[in-house]
XYZ file of C-alpha atoms in Angstrom:
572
model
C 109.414 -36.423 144.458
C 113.574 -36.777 144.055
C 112.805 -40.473 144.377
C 113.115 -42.819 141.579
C 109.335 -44.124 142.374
C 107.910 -41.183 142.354
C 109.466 -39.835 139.389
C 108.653 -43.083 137.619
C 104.875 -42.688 138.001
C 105.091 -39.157 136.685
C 106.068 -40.556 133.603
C 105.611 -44.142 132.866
C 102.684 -44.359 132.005
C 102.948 -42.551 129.187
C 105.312 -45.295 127.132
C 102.789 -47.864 128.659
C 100.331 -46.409 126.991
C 102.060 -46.059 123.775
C 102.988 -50.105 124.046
C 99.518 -50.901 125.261
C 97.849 -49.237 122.609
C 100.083 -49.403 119.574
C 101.294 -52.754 120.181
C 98.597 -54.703 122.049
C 95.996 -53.574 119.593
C 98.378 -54.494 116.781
C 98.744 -57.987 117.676
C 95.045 -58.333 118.080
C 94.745 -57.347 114.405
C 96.666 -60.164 113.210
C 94.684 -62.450 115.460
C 91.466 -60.855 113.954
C 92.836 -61.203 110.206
C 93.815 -65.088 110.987
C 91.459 -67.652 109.778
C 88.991 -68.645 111.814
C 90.774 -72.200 112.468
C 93.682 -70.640 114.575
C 91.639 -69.163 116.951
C 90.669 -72.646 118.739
C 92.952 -71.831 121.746
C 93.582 -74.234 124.279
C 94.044 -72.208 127.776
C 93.903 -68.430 128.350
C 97.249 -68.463 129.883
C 98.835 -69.763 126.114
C 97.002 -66.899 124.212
C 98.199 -64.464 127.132
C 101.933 -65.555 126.845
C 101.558 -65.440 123.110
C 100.292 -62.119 122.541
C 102.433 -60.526 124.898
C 105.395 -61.669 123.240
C 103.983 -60.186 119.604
C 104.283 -56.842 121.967
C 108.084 -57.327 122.662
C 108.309 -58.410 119.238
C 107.057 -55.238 118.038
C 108.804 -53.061 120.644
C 112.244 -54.851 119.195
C 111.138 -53.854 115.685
C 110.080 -57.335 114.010
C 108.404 -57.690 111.100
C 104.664 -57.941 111.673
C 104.011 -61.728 112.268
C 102.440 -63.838 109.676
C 99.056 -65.662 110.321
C 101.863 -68.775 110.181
C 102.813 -68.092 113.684
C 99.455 -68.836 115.170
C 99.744 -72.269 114.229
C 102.117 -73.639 116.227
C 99.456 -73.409 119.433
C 97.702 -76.032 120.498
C 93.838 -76.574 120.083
C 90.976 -78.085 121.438
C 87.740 -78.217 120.263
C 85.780 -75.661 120.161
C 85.989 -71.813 118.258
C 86.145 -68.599 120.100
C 86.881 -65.304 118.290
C 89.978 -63.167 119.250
C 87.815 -60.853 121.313
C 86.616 -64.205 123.431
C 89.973 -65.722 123.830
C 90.825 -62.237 125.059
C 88.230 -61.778 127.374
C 89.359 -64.656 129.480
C 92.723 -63.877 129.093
C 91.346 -60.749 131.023
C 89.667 -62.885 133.022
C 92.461 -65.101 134.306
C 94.510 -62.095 134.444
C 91.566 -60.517 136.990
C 91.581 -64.107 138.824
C 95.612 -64.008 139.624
C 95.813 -60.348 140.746
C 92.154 -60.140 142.642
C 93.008 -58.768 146.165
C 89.291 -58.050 147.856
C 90.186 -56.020 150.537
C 92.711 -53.739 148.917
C 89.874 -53.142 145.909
C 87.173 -52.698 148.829
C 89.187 -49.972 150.099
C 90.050 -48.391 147.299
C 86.323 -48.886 146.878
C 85.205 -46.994 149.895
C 87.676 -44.257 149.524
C 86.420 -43.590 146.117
C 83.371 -42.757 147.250
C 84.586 -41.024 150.416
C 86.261 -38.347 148.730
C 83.351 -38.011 146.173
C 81.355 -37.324 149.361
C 83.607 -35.114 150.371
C 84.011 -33.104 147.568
C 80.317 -33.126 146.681
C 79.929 -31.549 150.486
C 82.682 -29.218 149.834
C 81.717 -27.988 146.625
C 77.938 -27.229 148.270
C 79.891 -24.980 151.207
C 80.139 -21.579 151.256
C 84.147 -22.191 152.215
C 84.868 -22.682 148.658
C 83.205 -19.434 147.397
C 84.689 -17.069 150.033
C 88.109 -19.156 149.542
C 88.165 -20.303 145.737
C 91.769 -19.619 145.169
C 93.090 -21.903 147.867
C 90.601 -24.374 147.287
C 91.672 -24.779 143.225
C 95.251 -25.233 144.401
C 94.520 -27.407 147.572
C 92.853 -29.166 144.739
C 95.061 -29.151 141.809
C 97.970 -30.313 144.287
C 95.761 -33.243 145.043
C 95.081 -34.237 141.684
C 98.610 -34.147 140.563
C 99.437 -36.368 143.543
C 97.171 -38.913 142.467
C 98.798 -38.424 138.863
C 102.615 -39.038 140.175
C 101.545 -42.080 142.568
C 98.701 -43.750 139.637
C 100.478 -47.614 139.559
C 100.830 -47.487 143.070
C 97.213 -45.974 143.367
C 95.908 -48.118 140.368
C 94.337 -44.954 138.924
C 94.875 -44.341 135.304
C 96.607 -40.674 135.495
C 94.378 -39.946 132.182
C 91.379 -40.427 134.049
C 92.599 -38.445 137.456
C 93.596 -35.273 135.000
C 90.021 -35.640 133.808
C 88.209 -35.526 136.810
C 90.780 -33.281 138.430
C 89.687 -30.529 135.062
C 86.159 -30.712 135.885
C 86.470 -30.030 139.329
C 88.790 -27.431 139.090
C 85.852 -25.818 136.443
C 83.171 -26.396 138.801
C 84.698 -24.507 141.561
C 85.662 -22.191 139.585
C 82.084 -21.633 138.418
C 81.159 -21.008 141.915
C 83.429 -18.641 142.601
C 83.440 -16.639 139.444
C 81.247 -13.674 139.205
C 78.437 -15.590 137.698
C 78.365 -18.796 136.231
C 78.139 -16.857 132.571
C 82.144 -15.442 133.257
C 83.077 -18.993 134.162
C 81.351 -20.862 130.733
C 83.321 -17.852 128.748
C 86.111 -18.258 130.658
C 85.548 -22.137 129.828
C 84.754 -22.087 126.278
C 87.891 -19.718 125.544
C 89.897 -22.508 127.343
C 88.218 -25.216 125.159
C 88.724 -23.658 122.356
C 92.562 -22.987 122.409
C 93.388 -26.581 124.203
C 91.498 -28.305 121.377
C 93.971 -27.311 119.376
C 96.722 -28.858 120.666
C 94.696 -32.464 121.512
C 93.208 -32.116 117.395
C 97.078 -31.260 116.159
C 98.302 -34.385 118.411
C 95.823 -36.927 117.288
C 96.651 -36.338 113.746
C 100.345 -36.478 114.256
C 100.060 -39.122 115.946
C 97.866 -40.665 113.724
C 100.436 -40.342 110.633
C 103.413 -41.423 112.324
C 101.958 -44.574 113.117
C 100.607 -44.986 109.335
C 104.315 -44.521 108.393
C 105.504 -46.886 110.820
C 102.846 -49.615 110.064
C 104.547 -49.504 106.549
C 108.104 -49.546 107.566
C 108.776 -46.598 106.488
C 111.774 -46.067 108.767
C 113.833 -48.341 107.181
C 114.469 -46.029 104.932
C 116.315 -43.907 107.205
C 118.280 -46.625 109.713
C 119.245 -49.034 106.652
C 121.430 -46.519 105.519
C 123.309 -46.529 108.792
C 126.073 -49.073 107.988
C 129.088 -48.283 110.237
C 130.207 -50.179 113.192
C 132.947 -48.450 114.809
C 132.021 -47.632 118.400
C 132.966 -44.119 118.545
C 131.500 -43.333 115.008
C 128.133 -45.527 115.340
C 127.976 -42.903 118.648
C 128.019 -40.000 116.647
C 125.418 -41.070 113.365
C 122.648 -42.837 116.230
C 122.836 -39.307 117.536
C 122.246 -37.196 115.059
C 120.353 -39.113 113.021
C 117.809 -39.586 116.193
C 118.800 -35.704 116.434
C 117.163 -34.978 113.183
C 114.662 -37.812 113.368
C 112.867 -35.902 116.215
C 112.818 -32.964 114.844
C 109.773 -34.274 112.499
C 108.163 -36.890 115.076
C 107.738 -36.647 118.756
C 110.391 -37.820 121.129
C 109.128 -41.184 122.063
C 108.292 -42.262 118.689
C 111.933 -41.565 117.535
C 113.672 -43.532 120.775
C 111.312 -46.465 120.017
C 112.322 -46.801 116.572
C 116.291 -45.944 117.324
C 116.476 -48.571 120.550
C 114.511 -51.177 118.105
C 117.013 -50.344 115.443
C 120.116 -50.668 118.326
C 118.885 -54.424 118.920
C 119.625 -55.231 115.441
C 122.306 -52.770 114.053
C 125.317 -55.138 115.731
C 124.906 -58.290 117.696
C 124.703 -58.380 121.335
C 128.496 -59.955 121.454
C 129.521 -57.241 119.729
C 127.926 -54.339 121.829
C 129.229 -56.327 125.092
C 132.727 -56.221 123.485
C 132.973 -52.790 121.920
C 130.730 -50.481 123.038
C 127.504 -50.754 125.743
C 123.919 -50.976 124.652
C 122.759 -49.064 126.789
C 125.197 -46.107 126.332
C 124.160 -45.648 122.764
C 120.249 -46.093 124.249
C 121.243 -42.857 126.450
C 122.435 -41.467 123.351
C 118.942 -41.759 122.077
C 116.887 -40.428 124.880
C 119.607 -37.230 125.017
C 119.608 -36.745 121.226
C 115.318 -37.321 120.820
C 114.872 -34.554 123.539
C 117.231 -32.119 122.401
C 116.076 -32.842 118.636
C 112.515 -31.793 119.513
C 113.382 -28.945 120.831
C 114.469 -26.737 117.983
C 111.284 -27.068 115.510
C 107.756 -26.169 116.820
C 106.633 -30.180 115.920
C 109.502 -31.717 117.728
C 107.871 -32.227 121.035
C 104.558 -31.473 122.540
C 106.144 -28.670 124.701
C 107.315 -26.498 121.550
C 104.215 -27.121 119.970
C 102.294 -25.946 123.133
C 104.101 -23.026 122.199
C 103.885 -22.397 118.599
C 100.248 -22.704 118.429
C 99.646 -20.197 121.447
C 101.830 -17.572 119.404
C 104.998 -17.892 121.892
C 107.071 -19.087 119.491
C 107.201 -19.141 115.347
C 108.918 -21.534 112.999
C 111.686 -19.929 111.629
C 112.886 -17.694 114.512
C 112.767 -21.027 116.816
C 114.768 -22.695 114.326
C 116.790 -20.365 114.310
C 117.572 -19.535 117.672
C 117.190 -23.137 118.860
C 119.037 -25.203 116.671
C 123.029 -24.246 117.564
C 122.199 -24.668 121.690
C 120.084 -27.855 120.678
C 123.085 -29.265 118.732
C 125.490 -28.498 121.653
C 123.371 -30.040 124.085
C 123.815 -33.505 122.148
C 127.391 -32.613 120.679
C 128.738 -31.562 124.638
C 127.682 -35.701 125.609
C 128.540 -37.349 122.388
C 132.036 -36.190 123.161
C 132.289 -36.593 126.794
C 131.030 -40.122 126.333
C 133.952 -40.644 123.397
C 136.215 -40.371 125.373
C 134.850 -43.332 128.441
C 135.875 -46.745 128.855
C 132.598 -47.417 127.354
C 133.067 -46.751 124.048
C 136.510 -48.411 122.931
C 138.165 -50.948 120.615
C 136.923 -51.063 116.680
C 134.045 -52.619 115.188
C 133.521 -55.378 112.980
C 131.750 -55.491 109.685
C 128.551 -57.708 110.114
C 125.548 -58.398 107.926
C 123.193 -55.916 107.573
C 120.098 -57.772 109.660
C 117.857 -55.124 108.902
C 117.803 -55.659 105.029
C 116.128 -59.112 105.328
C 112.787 -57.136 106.832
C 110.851 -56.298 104.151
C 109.373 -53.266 103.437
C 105.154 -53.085 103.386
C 103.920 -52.014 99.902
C 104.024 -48.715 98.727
C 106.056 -47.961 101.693
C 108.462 -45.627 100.357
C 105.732 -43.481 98.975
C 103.555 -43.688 102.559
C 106.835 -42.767 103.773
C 107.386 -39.552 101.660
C 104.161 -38.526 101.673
C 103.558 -38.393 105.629
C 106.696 -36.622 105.927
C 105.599 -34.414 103.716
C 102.491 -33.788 105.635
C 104.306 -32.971 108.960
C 106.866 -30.969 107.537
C 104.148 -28.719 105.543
C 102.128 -27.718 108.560
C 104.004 -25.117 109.261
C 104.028 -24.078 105.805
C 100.437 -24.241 105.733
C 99.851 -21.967 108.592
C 102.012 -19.469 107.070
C 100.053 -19.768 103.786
C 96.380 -19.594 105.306
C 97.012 -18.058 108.808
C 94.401 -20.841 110.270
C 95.700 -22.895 112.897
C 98.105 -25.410 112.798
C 96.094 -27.944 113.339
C 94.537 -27.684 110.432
C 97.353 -28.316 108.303
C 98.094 -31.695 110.225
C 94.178 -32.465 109.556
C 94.723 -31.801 105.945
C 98.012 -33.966 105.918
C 95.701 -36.958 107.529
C 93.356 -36.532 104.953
C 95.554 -36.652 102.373
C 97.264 -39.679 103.725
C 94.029 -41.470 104.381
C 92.698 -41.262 100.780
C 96.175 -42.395 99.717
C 96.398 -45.456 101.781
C 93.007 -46.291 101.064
C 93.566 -46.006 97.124
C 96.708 -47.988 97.300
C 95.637 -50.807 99.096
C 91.989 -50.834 97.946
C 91.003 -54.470 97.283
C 93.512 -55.840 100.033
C 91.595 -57.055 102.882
C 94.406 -58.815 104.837
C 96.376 -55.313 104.792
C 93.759 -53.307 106.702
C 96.205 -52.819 109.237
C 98.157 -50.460 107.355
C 95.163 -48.058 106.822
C 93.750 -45.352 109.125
C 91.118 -46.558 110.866
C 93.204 -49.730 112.230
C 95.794 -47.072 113.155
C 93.364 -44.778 114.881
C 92.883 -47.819 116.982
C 96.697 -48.154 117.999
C 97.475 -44.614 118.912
C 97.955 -43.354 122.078
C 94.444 -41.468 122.641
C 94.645 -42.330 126.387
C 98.072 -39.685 126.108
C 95.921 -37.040 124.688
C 93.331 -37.603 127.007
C 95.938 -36.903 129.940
C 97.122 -33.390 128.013
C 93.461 -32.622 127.755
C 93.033 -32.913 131.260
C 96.016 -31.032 132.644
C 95.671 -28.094 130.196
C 92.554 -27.534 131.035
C 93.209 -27.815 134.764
C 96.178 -25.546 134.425
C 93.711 -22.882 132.338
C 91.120 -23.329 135.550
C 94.108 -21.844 137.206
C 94.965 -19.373 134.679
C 91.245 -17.832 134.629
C 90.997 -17.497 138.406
C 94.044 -15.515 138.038
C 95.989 -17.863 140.644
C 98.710 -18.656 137.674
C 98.903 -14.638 137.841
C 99.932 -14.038 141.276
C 102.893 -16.828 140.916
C 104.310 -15.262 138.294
C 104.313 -11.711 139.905
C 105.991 -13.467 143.366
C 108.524 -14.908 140.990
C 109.265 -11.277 139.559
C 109.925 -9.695 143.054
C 112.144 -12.822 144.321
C 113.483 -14.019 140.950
C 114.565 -11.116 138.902
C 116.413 -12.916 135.885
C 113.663 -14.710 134.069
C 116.845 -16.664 132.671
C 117.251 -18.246 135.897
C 113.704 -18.779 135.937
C 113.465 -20.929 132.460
C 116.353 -22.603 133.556
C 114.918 -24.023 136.792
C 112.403 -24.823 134.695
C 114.333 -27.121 132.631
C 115.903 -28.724 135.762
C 112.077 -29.356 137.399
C 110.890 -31.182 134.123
C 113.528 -33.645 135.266
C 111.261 -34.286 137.721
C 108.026 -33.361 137.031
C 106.186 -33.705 133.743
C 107.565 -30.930 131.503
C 103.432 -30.578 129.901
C 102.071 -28.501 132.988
C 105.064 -26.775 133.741
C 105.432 -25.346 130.589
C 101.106 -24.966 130.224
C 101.554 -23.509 134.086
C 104.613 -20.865 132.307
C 102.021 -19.605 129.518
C 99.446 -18.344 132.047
C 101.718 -17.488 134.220
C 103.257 -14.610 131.614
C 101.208 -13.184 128.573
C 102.674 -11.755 125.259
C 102.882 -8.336 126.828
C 105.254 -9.139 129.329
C 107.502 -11.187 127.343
C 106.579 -10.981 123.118
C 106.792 -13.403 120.926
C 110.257 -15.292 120.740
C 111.938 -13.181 123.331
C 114.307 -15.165 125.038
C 113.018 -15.960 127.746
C 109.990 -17.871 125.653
C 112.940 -19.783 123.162
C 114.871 -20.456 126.479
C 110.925 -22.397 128.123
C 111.366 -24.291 124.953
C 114.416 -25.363 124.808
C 114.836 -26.040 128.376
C 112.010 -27.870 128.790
C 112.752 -29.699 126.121
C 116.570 -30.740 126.795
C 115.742 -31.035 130.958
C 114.092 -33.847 131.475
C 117.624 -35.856 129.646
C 118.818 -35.045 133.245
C 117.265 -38.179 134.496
C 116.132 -41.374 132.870
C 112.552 -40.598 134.327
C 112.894 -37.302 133.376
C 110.905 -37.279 129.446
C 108.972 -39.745 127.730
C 111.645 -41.047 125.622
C 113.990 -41.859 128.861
C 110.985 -43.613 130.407
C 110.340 -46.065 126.917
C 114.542 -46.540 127.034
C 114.015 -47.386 130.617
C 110.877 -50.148 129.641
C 112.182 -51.073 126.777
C 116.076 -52.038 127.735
C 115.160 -52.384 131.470
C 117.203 -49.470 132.321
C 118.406 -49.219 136.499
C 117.513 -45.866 137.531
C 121.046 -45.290 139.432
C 122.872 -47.054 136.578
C 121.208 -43.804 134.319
C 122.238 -41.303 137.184
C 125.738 -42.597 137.560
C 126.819 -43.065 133.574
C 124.911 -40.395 131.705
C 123.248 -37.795 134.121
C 126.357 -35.948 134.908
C 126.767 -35.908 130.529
C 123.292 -35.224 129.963
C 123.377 -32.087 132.526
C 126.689 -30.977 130.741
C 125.025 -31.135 127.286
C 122.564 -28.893 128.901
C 124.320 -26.200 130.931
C 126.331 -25.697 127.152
C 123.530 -25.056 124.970
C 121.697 -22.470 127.665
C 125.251 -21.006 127.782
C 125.180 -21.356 123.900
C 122.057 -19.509 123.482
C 122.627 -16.532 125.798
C 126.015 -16.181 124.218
C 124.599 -16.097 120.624
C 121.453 -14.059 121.972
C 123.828 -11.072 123.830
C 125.938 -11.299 120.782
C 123.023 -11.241 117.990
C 123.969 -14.043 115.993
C 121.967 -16.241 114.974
C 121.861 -19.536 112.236
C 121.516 -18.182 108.789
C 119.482 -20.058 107.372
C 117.687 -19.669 103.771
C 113.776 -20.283 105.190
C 114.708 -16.654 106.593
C 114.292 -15.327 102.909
C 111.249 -17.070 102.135
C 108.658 -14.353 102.473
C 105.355 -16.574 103.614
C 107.508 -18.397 106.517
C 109.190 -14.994 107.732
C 105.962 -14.372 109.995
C 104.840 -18.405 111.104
């Protein structure tokens, strides 16, 4: 899996099924809100082109398009709603890429291994072996995961399956089948958490971003000079990620790159794509210093590994060196030279959607209180981010109640445009990596790694390098069954160090984290050209802040910080 193929399946799916589903969906909309005139379309192939180019649009940051834009196609007698004209797009789409004897074998081994594993299942093998089945298994299943384009399996639905199977051997193996549905619903239970807490972040970023409320955060970056304009797109993507999730922060910096200077000028003074790495390195190490930054920390925080303030904490000095180490390694390349020129400021001629200042506020309000909330009430966190959607939903309903072509910018269009597929994959794997955890297989790894690997710093570390490989979600799920709070409480280091290296690793390679992989769609990033320019600062950035914590951990110093004196967030 050191290959760039591999490694590209293990992770590209997920930005494809952010675009697919955030931006696809979107431009649908806007056909769907257009009057019913526009949608005479001439050809499949002209709706097909036109659509996908609303994506790019999108991905680049436009405006949303104006019913306007539709009328420029060419018609032909004869109506067919959006959903129609789609369908044969689909249709055409099926015609050009229709291959029967690949899809009849893909067919017939479909069904072989469901014959096989039906057969399997029924053999007394897998009860007298369970332990070696569930991993001869789970290694399977995460094969078909990396290799899903080249397989044409969504990995989603692969992780799904993969759970389920994983469950039912378990059940046959298990004691009786009443230890494995405990064992089950105790698994359910905690995992549902994390997919609930997701789906309503996810949910109120894209509310916030369907009312450009961003802008008000890159239209205050005004500087051009090269080595400066380095510096502010990484920290303020730094800081940026800290609220959102990693890919949602890249995706709005890289949109805000395109338009921030003009191509000329980049060519000239400083490389796009250099201040895209800056991105990727500055969104991963920005997540990984508050428990909603990334998925990994949150894993985390809502298992009781971590808690807010002591993760800030700890996290935020080596999370700041890990972006500060690259920002001024890179300062000093050939890449980054000359001085910039003042140009007009292309992103104040996008307007702003309605209210969008106060949408804005208010869902970053509702992220940054969760934690807050938890501390208050002691429920889970994801009830806080529940409450925060609610709140936002009855907002955005109030304010634009009475303005049918704006229905985009409410909830239940958003719902539609947020990458459930994603969640669906975590679901999956976490509960595949608890099937694991409850046949005590997770168990026995961790005590081999104890006799062979005494320094569980090394062993967090590795960690960190792996993700850079391998999807940093099951590592760090397969690291929390591994070890329990009695062997290592909450926010030791070694817990801090799973969450920041996990975090920070995966900047190692452009595969290597979900926002490298949307730089990587988005600016059509070479693998090798990632390896050779920004791997070697990315890995620097991340041997300093381990170095950084262990130093301030031996040493007892920490970030003083006033949340420290606030009695109710003391204990999140």
């Amino acid at each position: 899996m050191a290959t760039f193929s591999i490694g590209t399946h293990t992770h590209l799916c997920m930005f494809h099924h952010f675009r697919n589903s955030r931006l696809s969906l979107h431009g649908l909309h806007s056909l769907q809100s257009s009057p019913p005139s526009l949608c005479r379309i001439r050809g499949p192939s002209l709706l097909r082109n036109h659509v996908l180019a609303r994506a790019e649009d999108k991905a680049r940051g436009s405006s949303t398009s104006s019913p306007q834009q539709f009328q420029d196609l060419p018609t032909e007698s004869g109506t067919c709603d959006p959903l129609c004209s789609l369908d044969e797009t689909s249709s055409q789409d099926f015609e050009d890429s229709y291959k029967p004897k690949t899809d009849l074998l893909k067919a017939v081994a479909v069904f072989a291994a469901a014959a096989t594993g039906a057969v399997a299942i029924n053999h007394s093998w897998v009860a007298a072996n369970q332990d070696l089945a569930m991993a001869l298994l789970f290694v399977i299943g995460y094969v078909g995961i990396i290799f899903e384009e080249s397989l044409a399996f969504n990995k989603s639905g692969v992780g799904l399956l993969m759970a389920v199977s994983l469950w039912t051997i378990r059940s046959i193996g298990a004691p009786s089948t009443g230890v494995a549905v405990s064992e089950l619903t105790r698994a359910s239970a905690e995992v549902s958490e994390i997919v609930f807490f997701l789906l309503g972040a996810m949910t109120i970023v894209e509310i916030v971003d369907a009312h450009q409320g961003f802008k008000l955060v890159t239209d205050n970056i005004t500087t051009r000079k090269p080595r400066l304009l380095l510096w502010v797109i990484g920290f303020v993507t730094f800081f940026l990620s800290s609220v959102l999730d990693n890919l949602t922060s890249t995706i709005v910096m890289v949109s805000l790159l395109r338009k921030l200077v003009p191509p000329s000028e980049y060519r000239k003074y400083v490389s796009l794509l250099i201040l895209g790495a800056v991105v990727v390195i500055a969104a991963n190490a920005g997540g990984a210093w508050t428990p909603i930054g990334d998925v990994t920390t949150t894993m985390l925080w809502i298992h009781g590994q971590i808690s807010t303030v002591q993760t800030m904490k700890g996290l935020f000095v080596p999370s700041a060196i890990s972006l500060a180490v690259p920002l001024a390694l890179m300062s000093l390349t050939s890449e980054v030279n000359g001085k910039g020129q003042d140009s007009p400021n292309v992103l104040a001629s996008e307007q702003m959607a309605p209210r969008g200042q106060l949408v804005f506020s208010v869902g970053l309000g509702a992220l940054i209180f969760v934690p807050v909330f938890k501390a208050l009430t002691g429920l889970p966190p994801y009830m806080g981010m529940l409450l925060g959607l609610g709140v936002l939903w009855i907002l955005t309903d109030a304010i634009h109640y009475g303005e049918s072509e704006r229905q985009r910018l409410k909830v239940p269009q958003a719902l539609s445009r947020i990458d459930t597929q994603g969640a669906l994959f975590f679901l999956g794997i976490l509960l595949s990596v608890s099937s694991l955890e409850a046949a005590g297989i997770l168990r026995e790894i961790a005590n081999y790694l104890d006799a062979h690997i005494q320094s569980s710093e090394l062993i967090a570390s590795a960690i960190g390098v792996i993700s850079a490989i391998i999807d940093n979600v099951p590592l760090v799920a397969a690291a929390m069954g591994m070890y329990d709070l009695a062997s290592f409480p909450q926010d030791s280091e070694f817990w801090q160090l799973i969450a920041f290296c996990a975090g920070t690793g995966g900047s190692m390679l452009v595969i290597g984290s979900a926002a490298g992989v949307a730089f990587m769609g988005m600016e059509k990033v070479d693998f090798f050209w990632y390896l050779r320019k920004v791997s070697g600062f990315a890995f620097a950035g991340y041997a300093a802040g381990i170095a950084a914590y262990l130093a301030l951990h031996n040493l007892n110093i920490s970030l003083p910080t006033t949340l420290a004196e606030v009695p109710f967030l003391s204990g999140s």
